[in-house]
Amino acid sequence: MTYDGLGRVVMVIPTYNESLNLAWIVGRLREAQPGVDVMVVDDNSPDGTGKIADELAAADPQVTVVHRTEKAGLGAAYINGFRVALEAGYDVIGEMDADGSHQPEQLHRLLDALRTADLVIGSRWIPGGSVVNWPKSREFLSRGGNLYVRMLLGVKVRDATAGFRVFKRATLEAIDVETVESTGYVFQTDMAYRTLKAGLRIVEVPIEFIERERGDSKMSGSVASESLKRITRWGLSERRAQVRRMVRRS
């Protein structure tokens, strides 16, 4: 199946213990965008999520499943899914969470914007974007983290940490996704940073982000701390490179 003017599209959904949400979110996605395929990448969930994914795939030829042997991080799951999707010849490869925080009914905003972009991000922190059921502390952490990214890396993206996105095939090929080593949540920032460094265009569209109602969140203070450490290392490396370039020119 195809999406008008964009070719074959697949949304990659990584899962770990999402048995309460998977059938629900896949059903919503297939109803909202019948022309879009779904790829579930399950990290050997002990709660039976992988079995549910197999049942969905057996009932719908537009749903496929990638089974991984262990929980190795969000970025590793996405890279695995991207690799499979590229090999399958998809023209557009997207990503979204299984917990309902990314609404399939808003996916058309991202796909329509991709006609004039290389990567489209569903953003919480641009005009029109919003979050639902978040405590102020969580909002402060996300806004502050994104401000830190913009200041340190020079990334002119308001929501570089967002996980609702669509890439053109050529974008993933240009940034050589196989070389991405980020495995945790910093993966999202890494992908945006690489896209901009490759001279490609990122567009943000507003979305309403809804905090999960069922199941456990995978985000924690330690995960956020590790992401900030990685970003700091990248930023300091970039600043050193800038200084070296200035010295050579002078």
Backbone as numpy.savetxt, mean C-alpha at the origin, in Angstrom:
# Nx Ny Nz CAx CAy CAz Cx Cy Cz
-10.40 -9.55 -16.85 -11.25 -8.36 -16.85 -10.37 -7.11 -16.85
-10.95 -5.99 -17.33 -10.18 -4.75 -17.40 -10.97 -3.59 -16.80
-10.23 -2.52 -16.47 -10.86 -1.28 -16.02 -10.70 -0.28 -17.15
-11.74 0.46 -17.43 -11.81 1.35 -18.59 -10.52 2.13 -18.83
-9.82 1.80 -19.91 -8.65 2.54 -20.34 -7.36 2.21 -19.62
-7.40 1.37 -18.58 -6.20 1.08 -17.80 -5.69 -0.35 -18.00
-6.46 -1.18 -18.65 -6.04 -2.57 -18.83 -6.44 -3.44 -17.66
-5.69 -4.50 -17.46 -5.99 -5.46 -16.39 -5.52 -4.93 -15.04
-6.42 -4.98 -14.07 -6.15 -4.42 -12.74 -6.33 -5.50 -11.67
-5.40 -5.54 -10.72 -5.54 -6.44 -9.58 -5.22 -5.68 -8.29
-6.00 -5.95 -7.26 -5.73 -5.38 -5.94 -5.15 -6.48 -5.06
-3.96 -6.22 -4.51 -3.28 -7.18 -3.64 -3.69 -6.89 -2.19
-4.17 -7.92 -1.51 -4.62 -7.78 -0.12 -3.81 -8.73 0.76
-2.87 -8.22 1.56 -2.11 -9.10 2.46 -2.95 -9.44 3.69
-2.82 -10.67 4.17 -3.62 -11.07 5.33 -2.80 -11.83 6.35
-3.13 -11.59 7.60 -2.65 -12.40 8.71 -3.73 -12.35 9.78
-4.39 -13.46 10.02 -5.49 -13.54 10.97 -6.60 -12.54 10.66
-7.13 -12.62 9.46 -8.23 -11.76 9.04 -9.46 -12.57 8.69
-9.68 -13.67 9.41 -10.82 -14.53 9.11 -12.16 -13.82 9.30
-12.20 -12.84 10.18 -13.44 -12.12 10.43 -13.76 -11.11 9.32
-12.75 -10.74 8.54 -12.92 -9.65 7.58 -12.80 -10.04 6.11
-12.08 -11.12 5.81 -11.67 -11.35 4.42 -12.84 -11.51 3.45
-13.76 -12.41 3.73 -14.88 -12.62 2.81 -15.69 -11.34 2.64
-15.85 -10.61 3.72 -16.61 -9.36 3.71 -15.95 -8.32 2.81
-14.63 -8.13 2.93 -13.97 -7.09 2.16 -13.82 -7.50 0.69
-13.55 -8.78 0.44 -13.46 -9.24 -0.95 -14.82 -9.11 -1.64
-15.89 -9.44 -0.94 -17.22 -9.28 -1.50 -17.53 -7.84 -1.85
-17.16 -6.94 -0.98 -17.39 -5.51 -1.26 -16.58 -5.05 -2.46
-15.33 -5.50 -2.53 -14.47 -5.09 -3.64 -15.00 -5.62 -4.97
-15.40 -6.89 -5.00 -15.90 -7.46 -6.24 -17.21 -6.80 -6.68
-18.02 -6.37 -5.71 -19.28 -5.70 -6.05 -19.02 -4.27 -6.53
-18.10 -3.58 -5.86 -17.82 -2.18 -6.22 -17.11 -2.06 -7.56
-16.20 -3.01 -7.84 -15.41 -2.97 -9.07 -15.36 -4.36 -9.70
-16.41 -4.75 -10.43 -16.46 -6.09 -11.01 -15.33 -6.38 -12.00
-14.74 -5.32 -12.58 -13.67 -5.51 -13.54 -12.29 -5.64 -12.93
-12.21 -5.56 -11.61 -10.92 -5.61 -10.91 -10.73 -6.98 -10.26
-9.58 -7.58 -10.48 -9.26 -8.86 -9.86 -8.73 -8.65 -8.44
-8.70 -9.73 -7.67 -8.26 -9.70 -6.27 -7.19 -10.77 -6.07
-6.10 -10.40 -5.41 -5.07 -11.37 -5.03 -4.85 -11.30 -3.52
-5.16 -12.36 -2.83 -4.95 -12.44 -1.38 -3.57 -13.06 -1.14
-2.76 -12.39 -0.34 -1.44 -12.92 0.03 -1.48 -13.22 1.52
-1.59 -14.51 1.85 -1.75 -14.88 3.26 -0.46 -15.42 3.84
-0.10 -14.90 5.02 1.13 -15.29 5.70 0.90 -16.45 6.68
0.31 -17.53 6.17 0.10 -18.74 6.99 -0.67 -18.42 8.27
-1.80 -17.72 8.12 -2.60 -17.31 9.29 -3.09 -18.52 10.08
-2.85 -18.55 11.38 -3.32 -19.68 12.19 -4.83 -19.70 12.42
-5.53 -18.61 12.07 -6.97 -18.56 12.32 -7.80 -19.06 11.14
-7.15 -19.59 10.11 -7.90 -20.14 8.99 -8.17 -19.17 7.85
-7.55 -18.00 7.87 -7.76 -17.02 6.80 -7.40 -17.61 5.44
-6.31 -18.38 5.38 -5.89 -18.95 4.11 -6.94 -19.89 3.53
-7.60 -20.67 4.36 -8.65 -21.58 3.90 -9.83 -20.78 3.34
-10.19 -19.69 4.02 -11.27 -18.84 3.53 -10.91 -18.25 2.18
-9.66 -17.83 2.04 -9.20 -17.28 0.76 -9.31 -18.32 -0.35
-8.93 -19.55 -0.06 -9.04 -20.62 -1.06 -10.49 -20.86 -1.46
-11.39 -20.79 -0.51 -12.81 -20.98 -0.81 -13.34 -19.85 -1.69
-12.90 -18.62 -1.43 -13.30 -17.49 -2.26 -12.77 -17.66 -3.68
-11.52 -18.11 -3.81 -10.91 -18.32 -5.12 -11.61 -19.44 -5.89
-12.02 -20.48 -5.18 -12.70 -21.60 -5.83 -14.05 -21.18 -6.40
-14.67 -20.19 -5.75 -15.99 -19.74 -6.16 -15.96 -18.60 -7.17
-14.78 -17.96 -7.35 -14.69 -16.78 -8.21 -13.35 -16.79 -8.95
-13.36 -16.94 -10.27 -12.10 -17.01 -11.03 -11.29 -15.71 -11.01
-11.91 -14.62 -10.54 -11.18 -13.35 -10.45 -10.48 -13.16 -9.10
-10.53 -14.17 -8.26 -9.83 -14.16 -6.97 -8.74 -15.22 -7.00
-7.51 -14.82 -6.67 -6.41 -15.78 -6.57 -5.78 -15.66 -5.18
-5.01 -16.68 -4.80 -4.41 -16.71 -3.47 -2.93 -17.06 -3.59
-2.11 -16.33 -2.85 -0.69 -16.65 -2.70 -0.49 -17.04 -1.24
-0.03 -18.26 -0.99 0.21 -18.73 0.37 1.71 -18.61 0.69
2.00 -17.91 1.78 3.37 -17.80 2.26 3.53 -18.66 3.50
4.74 -19.05 3.79 4.96 -20.02 4.87 5.06 -19.40 6.25
5.28 -18.07 6.31 5.46 -17.44 7.62 5.09 -15.97 7.55
4.90 -15.38 8.72 4.61 -13.96 8.83 5.95 -13.20 8.76
6.20 -12.57 7.61 7.50 -11.94 7.39 7.41 -10.44 7.18
6.25 -9.85 7.46 6.13 -8.41 7.36 5.28 -7.96 6.18
4.66 -6.79 6.33 3.77 -6.25 5.32 4.47 -6.05 3.98
5.65 -5.44 4.02 6.36 -5.16 2.78 6.72 -6.43 2.03
7.17 -7.45 2.76 7.54 -8.71 2.12 6.33 -9.35 1.45
5.16 -9.26 2.09 3.94 -9.81 1.51 3.57 -9.08 0.23
3.66 -7.74 0.26 3.32 -6.97 -0.93 4.30 -7.26 -2.07
5.59 -7.32 -1.77 6.57 -7.58 -2.82 6.31 -8.94 -3.47
5.97 -9.92 -2.65 5.62 -11.24 -3.18 4.41 -11.14 -4.11
3.38 -10.43 -3.66 2.18 -10.26 -4.48 2.45 -9.48 -5.75
3.26 -8.42 -5.64 3.60 -7.63 -6.84 4.33 -8.50 -7.86
5.26 -9.33 -7.38 6.02 -10.20 -8.27 5.09 -11.13 -9.05
4.16 -11.75 -8.34 3.22 -12.66 -8.98 2.33 -11.90 -9.98
1.89 -10.70 -9.59 1.02 -9.92 -10.46 1.75 -9.47 -11.73
3.02 -9.09 -11.60 3.80 -8.69 -12.77 3.99 -9.88 -13.71
4.28 -11.03 -13.14 4.45 -12.23 -13.95 3.15 -12.62 -14.66
2.01 -12.29 -14.04 0.72 -12.61 -14.63 0.30 -11.59 -15.69
1.08 -10.52 -15.85 0.83 -9.56 -16.92 -0.15 -8.44 -16.60
-0.40 -8.17 -15.32 -1.32 -7.09 -14.98 -0.74 -5.73 -15.35
-1.62 -4.81 -15.78 -1.21 -3.46 -16.17 -1.23 -2.50 -14.99
-2.09 -2.76 -14.03 -2.21 -1.94 -12.82 -2.24 -2.86 -11.62
-1.43 -2.54 -10.61 -1.35 -3.37 -9.41 -1.57 -2.46 -8.20
-2.58 -2.79 -7.41 -2.91 -1.95 -6.26 -2.73 -2.68 -4.95
-2.88 -1.93 -3.89 -2.77 -2.51 -2.55 -3.82 -1.93 -1.63
-4.33 -2.75 -0.73 -5.30 -2.29 0.26 -5.33 -3.28 1.41
-5.82 -2.80 2.56 -5.92 -3.64 3.75 -7.18 -4.49 3.70
-7.16 -5.58 4.48 -8.30 -6.49 4.53 -9.32 -6.11 5.59
-8.99 -5.13 6.43 -9.81 -4.88 7.62 -10.94 -3.88 7.42
-11.12 -3.36 6.20 -12.19 -2.41 5.94 -11.80 -0.96 6.10
-10.56 -0.71 6.52 -10.13 0.69 6.67 -10.05 1.39 5.31
-9.76 0.63 4.26 -9.76 1.15 2.90 -11.06 0.70 2.23
-11.88 1.64 1.83 -13.20 1.32 1.33 -13.17 1.03 -0.18
-13.54 -0.19 -0.59 -13.55 -0.52 -2.02 -14.42 0.43 -2.83
-15.44 0.98 -2.21 -16.35 1.89 -2.91 -15.66 3.18 -3.33
-14.46 3.45 -2.78 -13.70 4.65 -3.16 -12.54 4.33 -4.10
-12.39 3.08 -4.48 -11.28 2.69 -5.34 -11.32 3.40 -6.69
-12.50 3.70 -7.18 -12.60 4.36 -8.49 -11.88 5.70 -8.50
-11.80 6.36 -7.35 -11.09 7.64 -7.29 -9.61 7.45 -7.63
-9.04 6.40 -7.09 -7.62 6.13 -7.33 -7.40 5.70 -8.78
-8.24 4.82 -9.28 -8.06 4.32 -10.64 -8.23 5.43 -11.68
-9.23 6.28 -11.48 -9.44 7.38 -12.43 -8.26 8.33 -12.45
-7.67 8.59 -11.28 -6.52 9.50 -11.19 -5.26 8.89 -11.81
-5.20 7.56 -11.89 -4.00 6.91 -12.42 -3.81 7.15 -13.91
-4.83 7.64 -14.58 -4.71 7.93 -16.01 -3.63 8.98 -16.27
-3.39 9.86 -15.30 -2.40 10.93 -15.47 -1.31 10.87 -14.41
-1.10 9.69 -13.83 -0.10 9.54 -12.76 0.59 8.19 -12.91
1.67 8.03 -12.15 2.39 6.75 -12.12 2.08 5.96 -10.85
1.74 6.69 -9.80 1.31 6.10 -8.53 0.24 7.01 -7.96
-0.86 6.42 -7.51 -1.92 7.19 -6.85 -2.08 6.68 -5.44
-2.13 7.60 -4.48 -2.27 7.27 -3.06 -3.61 7.79 -2.56
-4.36 6.94 -1.90 -5.56 7.38 -1.21 -5.15 8.04 0.10
-5.34 9.34 0.18 -4.75 10.14 1.26 -5.76 10.56 2.31
-5.33 10.45 3.57 -6.14 10.92 4.70 -5.89 12.39 5.00
-4.73 12.91 4.56 -4.28 14.21 5.06 -4.21 15.30 3.99
-5.05 15.18 2.96 -5.24 16.28 2.02 -6.68 16.75 2.15
-7.01 17.95 1.66 -8.39 18.43 1.76 -9.37 17.40 1.19
-10.39 17.09 1.97 -11.37 16.10 1.58 -11.12 14.73 2.20
-9.88 14.49 2.66 -9.55 13.24 3.32 -9.93 13.29 4.79
-10.13 12.12 5.38 -10.55 12.10 6.79 -10.28 10.72 7.40
-10.35 10.66 8.72 -10.26 9.39 9.45 -11.48 9.27 10.36
-11.90 8.04 10.59 -13.07 7.77 11.42 -12.66 6.84 12.56
-13.07 7.18 13.76 -12.83 6.35 14.96 -11.37 6.29 15.38
-10.61 7.31 15.08 -9.23 7.37 15.53 -9.11 8.26 16.76
-8.36 7.83 17.78 -8.08 8.74 18.90 -7.13 9.84 18.42
-7.13 10.96 19.11 -6.26 12.07 18.72 -4.78 11.68 18.75
-4.43 10.77 19.65 -3.03 10.35 19.75 -2.59 9.64 18.47
-3.46 8.82 17.91 -3.14 8.10 16.66 -3.04 9.09 15.50
-3.94 10.05 15.46 -3.89 11.05 14.39 -2.62 11.89 14.49
-2.25 12.26 15.72 -1.03 13.04 15.92 0.19 12.25 15.44
0.22 10.95 15.74 1.34 10.11 15.34 1.45 10.04 13.82
0.31 9.87 13.14 0.33 9.76 11.68 0.68 11.08 11.02
0.05 12.15 11.46 0.36 13.46 10.88 1.82 13.84 11.15
2.27 13.59 12.38 3.65 13.92 12.73 4.65 13.10 11.95
4.36 11.81 11.77 5.25 10.95 11.01 5.35 11.39 9.56
4.24 11.79 8.98 4.25 12.26 7.59 4.97 13.61 7.45
4.83 14.48 8.45 5.57 15.73 8.43 7.07 15.45 8.50
7.45 14.51 9.33 8.85 14.12 9.47 9.40 13.60 8.14
8.60 12.79 7.45 9.01 12.27 6.14 9.23 13.41 5.16
8.30 14.35 5.13 8.44 15.47 4.18 9.67 16.30 4.47
9.94 16.56 5.75 11.07 17.40 6.12 12.41 16.69 5.87
12.48 15.42 6.23 13.75 14.72 6.18 14.09 14.21 4.78
13.08 13.70 4.08 13.33 13.12 2.77 13.01 14.07 1.62
12.34 15.16 1.92 11.95 16.07 0.85 10.86 15.49 -0.03
10.09 14.57 0.52 9.00 13.94 -0.23 7.76 14.81 -0.13
7.32 15.35 -1.26 6.17 16.26 -1.25 4.88 15.46 -1.40
4.66 14.61 -0.41 3.45 13.80 -0.35 2.88 13.96 1.04
1.59 14.25 1.14 0.99 14.51 2.45 0.78 13.23 3.26
0.58 12.10 2.57 0.31 10.85 3.27 1.17 9.73 2.69
2.47 9.84 2.92 3.42 8.85 2.38 3.32 7.50 3.07
2.65 7.45 4.22 2.53 6.19 4.96 1.24 5.45 4.64
0.40 6.01 3.78 -0.89 5.40 3.47 -0.72 4.10 2.70
-1.65 3.16 2.89 -1.55 1.86 2.26 -2.62 1.54 1.24
-3.41 2.54 0.84 -4.43 2.36 -0.20 -3.87 3.02 -1.45
-3.36 2.23 -2.43 -2.64 2.79 -3.57 -2.83 1.94 -4.81
-2.54 2.56 -5.95 -2.48 1.82 -7.21 -1.25 2.29 -7.99
-0.52 1.32 -8.55 0.69 1.57 -9.34 0.45 1.15 -10.78
1.00 1.89 -11.72 1.10 1.37 -13.06 2.20 0.31 -13.08
2.04 -0.66 -13.94 3.05 -1.70 -14.07 4.43 -1.10 -14.31
4.49 -0.10 -15.19 5.78 0.52 -15.54 6.44 1.16 -14.33
5.66 1.61 -13.35 6.22 2.22 -12.15 6.97 1.19 -11.33
6.35 0.04 -11.10 7.01 -1.02 -10.32 8.25 -1.52 -11.04
8.21 -1.54 -12.36 9.39 -1.96 -13.12 10.49 -0.91 -13.04
10.12 0.37 -13.08 11.12 1.44 -13.05 11.85 1.53 -11.73
11.15 1.27 -10.62 11.80 1.36 -9.31 12.40 0.02 -8.88
12.28 -1.00 -9.74 12.85 -2.32 -9.48 12.40 -2.83 -8.12
11.12 -3.17 -8.05 10.51 -3.56 -6.78 11.22 -4.75 -6.14
11.91 -5.56 -6.95 12.62 -6.72 -6.40 13.76 -6.31 -5.47
14.24 -5.07 -5.58 15.35 -4.62 -4.74 14.89 -3.97 -3.44
13.58 -3.82 -3.26 13.05 -3.21 -2.04 13.25 -4.16 -0.87
13.90 -3.69 0.18 14.20 -4.54 1.33 13.34 -4.22 2.55
12.55 -3.16 2.51 11.69 -2.81 3.64 10.62 -3.87 3.81
10.47 -4.38 5.01 9.50 -5.44 5.25 8.31 -4.98 6.08
8.49 -3.96 6.91 7.41 -3.51 7.78 6.61 -2.38 7.17
5.99 -1.57 8.02 5.12 -0.50 7.55 5.89 0.62 6.85
7.20 0.70 7.07 8.00 1.71 6.39 8.05 1.42 4.89
7.62 0.24 4.49 7.54 -0.12 3.07 6.77 0.93 2.27
5.68 1.45 2.84 4.87 2.42 2.10 5.65 3.69 1.80
6.37 4.19 2.77 7.19 5.38 2.56 8.30 5.09 1.57
8.91 3.93 1.69 9.98 3.52 0.80 9.51 3.54 -0.66
8.34 3.00 -0.92 7.82 2.93 -2.29 7.53 4.33 -2.86
6.98 5.21 -2.04 6.73 6.58 -2.50 8.04 7.30 -2.78
9.01 7.14 -1.90 10.32 7.77 -2.04 11.01 7.31 -3.32
10.97 6.00 -3.57 11.59 5.45 -4.78 10.90 5.96 -6.05
9.59 6.07 -5.98 8.84 6.54 -7.15 9.24 7.96 -7.51
9.35 8.83 -6.51 9.74 10.22 -6.77 11.19 10.30 -7.23
12.08 9.53 -6.65 13.49 9.54 -7.04 13.66 9.07 -8.48
12.74 8.26 -8.96 12.79 7.79 -10.34 12.24 8.82 -11.32
11.81 9.97 -10.80 11.28 11.03 -11.66 9.84 10.81 -12.08
9.12 9.97 -11.34 7.75 9.64 -11.69 6.76 10.49 -10.90
5.51 10.48 -11.32 4.49 11.38 -10.76 3.58 10.65 -9.78
3.45 11.22 -8.59 2.52 10.73 -7.58 1.36 11.70 -7.46
0.15 11.17 -7.45 -1.06 11.97 -7.23 -1.76 11.43 -5.98
-2.23 12.33 -5.13 -3.01 11.92 -3.96 -4.47 12.29 -4.17
-5.36 11.37 -3.81 -6.79 11.64 -3.85 -7.35 11.42 -2.45
-8.35 12.19 -2.07 -8.87 12.07 -0.70 -9.69 10.80 -0.50
-9.52 10.18 0.66 -10.34 9.04 1.04 -10.79 9.22 2.49
-11.80 8.47 2.85 -12.23 8.37 4.25 -11.68 7.06 4.79
-10.79 7.15 5.76 -10.15 5.98 6.35 -10.94 5.61 7.61
-11.35 4.35 7.70 -12.16 3.90 8.84 -11.38 2.89 9.67
-11.18 3.18 10.92 -10.46 2.26 11.80 -11.19 0.92 11.88
-10.43 -0.17 11.89 -11.03 -1.51 11.90 -11.98 -1.68 13.08
-13.05 -2.45 12.86 -14.01 -2.76 13.91 -13.89 -4.19 14.39
-13.30 -5.07 13.55 -13.19 -6.48 13.88 -11.74 -6.93 13.73
-11.28 -7.77 14.65 -9.90 -8.26 14.60 -8.95 -7.29 15.26
-7.68 -7.68 15.31 -6.66 -6.91 16.01 -5.80 -6.12 15.04
-5.49 -4.88 15.41 -4.60 -4.05 14.60 -3.18 -4.59 14.65
-2.46 -4.47 13.51 -1.07 -4.93 13.45 -0.10 -3.79 13.78
-0.62 -2.58 13.93 0.22 -1.42 14.24 0.50 -1.37 15.74
1.73 -1.00 16.09 2.11 -0.87 17.49 3.14 0.24 17.61
3.45 0.61 18.85 4.46 1.63 19.07 5.82 1.21 18.55
6.17 -0.08 18.72 7.47 -0.55 18.26 7.57 -0.52 16.74
6.46 -0.82 16.06 6.44 -0.77 14.59 6.66 0.66 14.12
5.96 1.61 14.74 6.11 3.02 14.36 7.53 3.50 14.64
8.10 3.09 15.77 9.46 3.50 16.13 10.48 3.00 15.11
10.32 1.73 14.71 11.25 1.17 13.72 11.14 1.90 12.39
9.92 2.28 12.00 9.73 3.02 10.75 10.45 4.36 10.80
10.34 5.07 11.93 11.00 6.36 12.07 12.51 6.22 12.03
13.04 5.15 12.61 14.49 4.92 12.57 14.97 4.73 11.14
14.22 3.93 10.37 14.59 3.69 8.98 14.57 5.00 8.18
13.51 5.79 8.37 13.36 7.05 7.63 14.49 8.00 8.00
14.87 8.02 9.27 15.98 8.88 9.71 17.27 8.50 9.01
17.54 7.21 8.91 18.76 6.75 8.22 18.74 7.18 6.75
17.59 7.01 6.10 17.49 7.42 4.69 17.69 8.92 4.55
17.07 9.68 5.45 17.17 11.14 5.37 18.60 11.62 5.57
19.28 11.07 6.55 20.67 11.48 6.79 21.56 11.09 5.62
21.30 9.94 5.03 22.06 9.52 3.85 21.83 10.47 2.69
20.58 10.88 2.51 20.26 11.82 1.42 20.92 13.17 1.65
20.92 13.63 2.89 21.55 14.93 3.19 23.06 14.86 2.94
23.70 13.77 3.31 25.14 13.62 3.04 25.41 13.63 1.55
24.55 12.98 0.78 24.72 12.97 -0.67 24.56 14.37 -1.25
23.62 15.14 -0.71 23.43 16.51 -1.18 24.67 17.36 -0.91
25.25 17.19 0.29 26.45 17.95 0.64 27.60 17.60 -0.31
27.76 16.30 -0.58 28.83 15.88 -1.49 28.64 16.47 -2.89
27.39 16.51 -3.36 27.14 17.10 -4.67 27.48 18.59 -4.69
27.13 19.29 -3.59 27.42 20.72 -3.51 28.94 20.97 -3.50
29.67 20.11 -2.78 31.12 20.25 -2.72 31.74 20.04 -4.08
31.27 19.04 -4.82 31.82 18.76 -6.14 31.56 19.92 -7.10
30.36 20.49 -7.01 30.02 21.61 -7.91 30.87 22.85 -7.59
31.19 23.03 -6.31 31.95 24.21 -5.92 33.46 24.03 -6.21
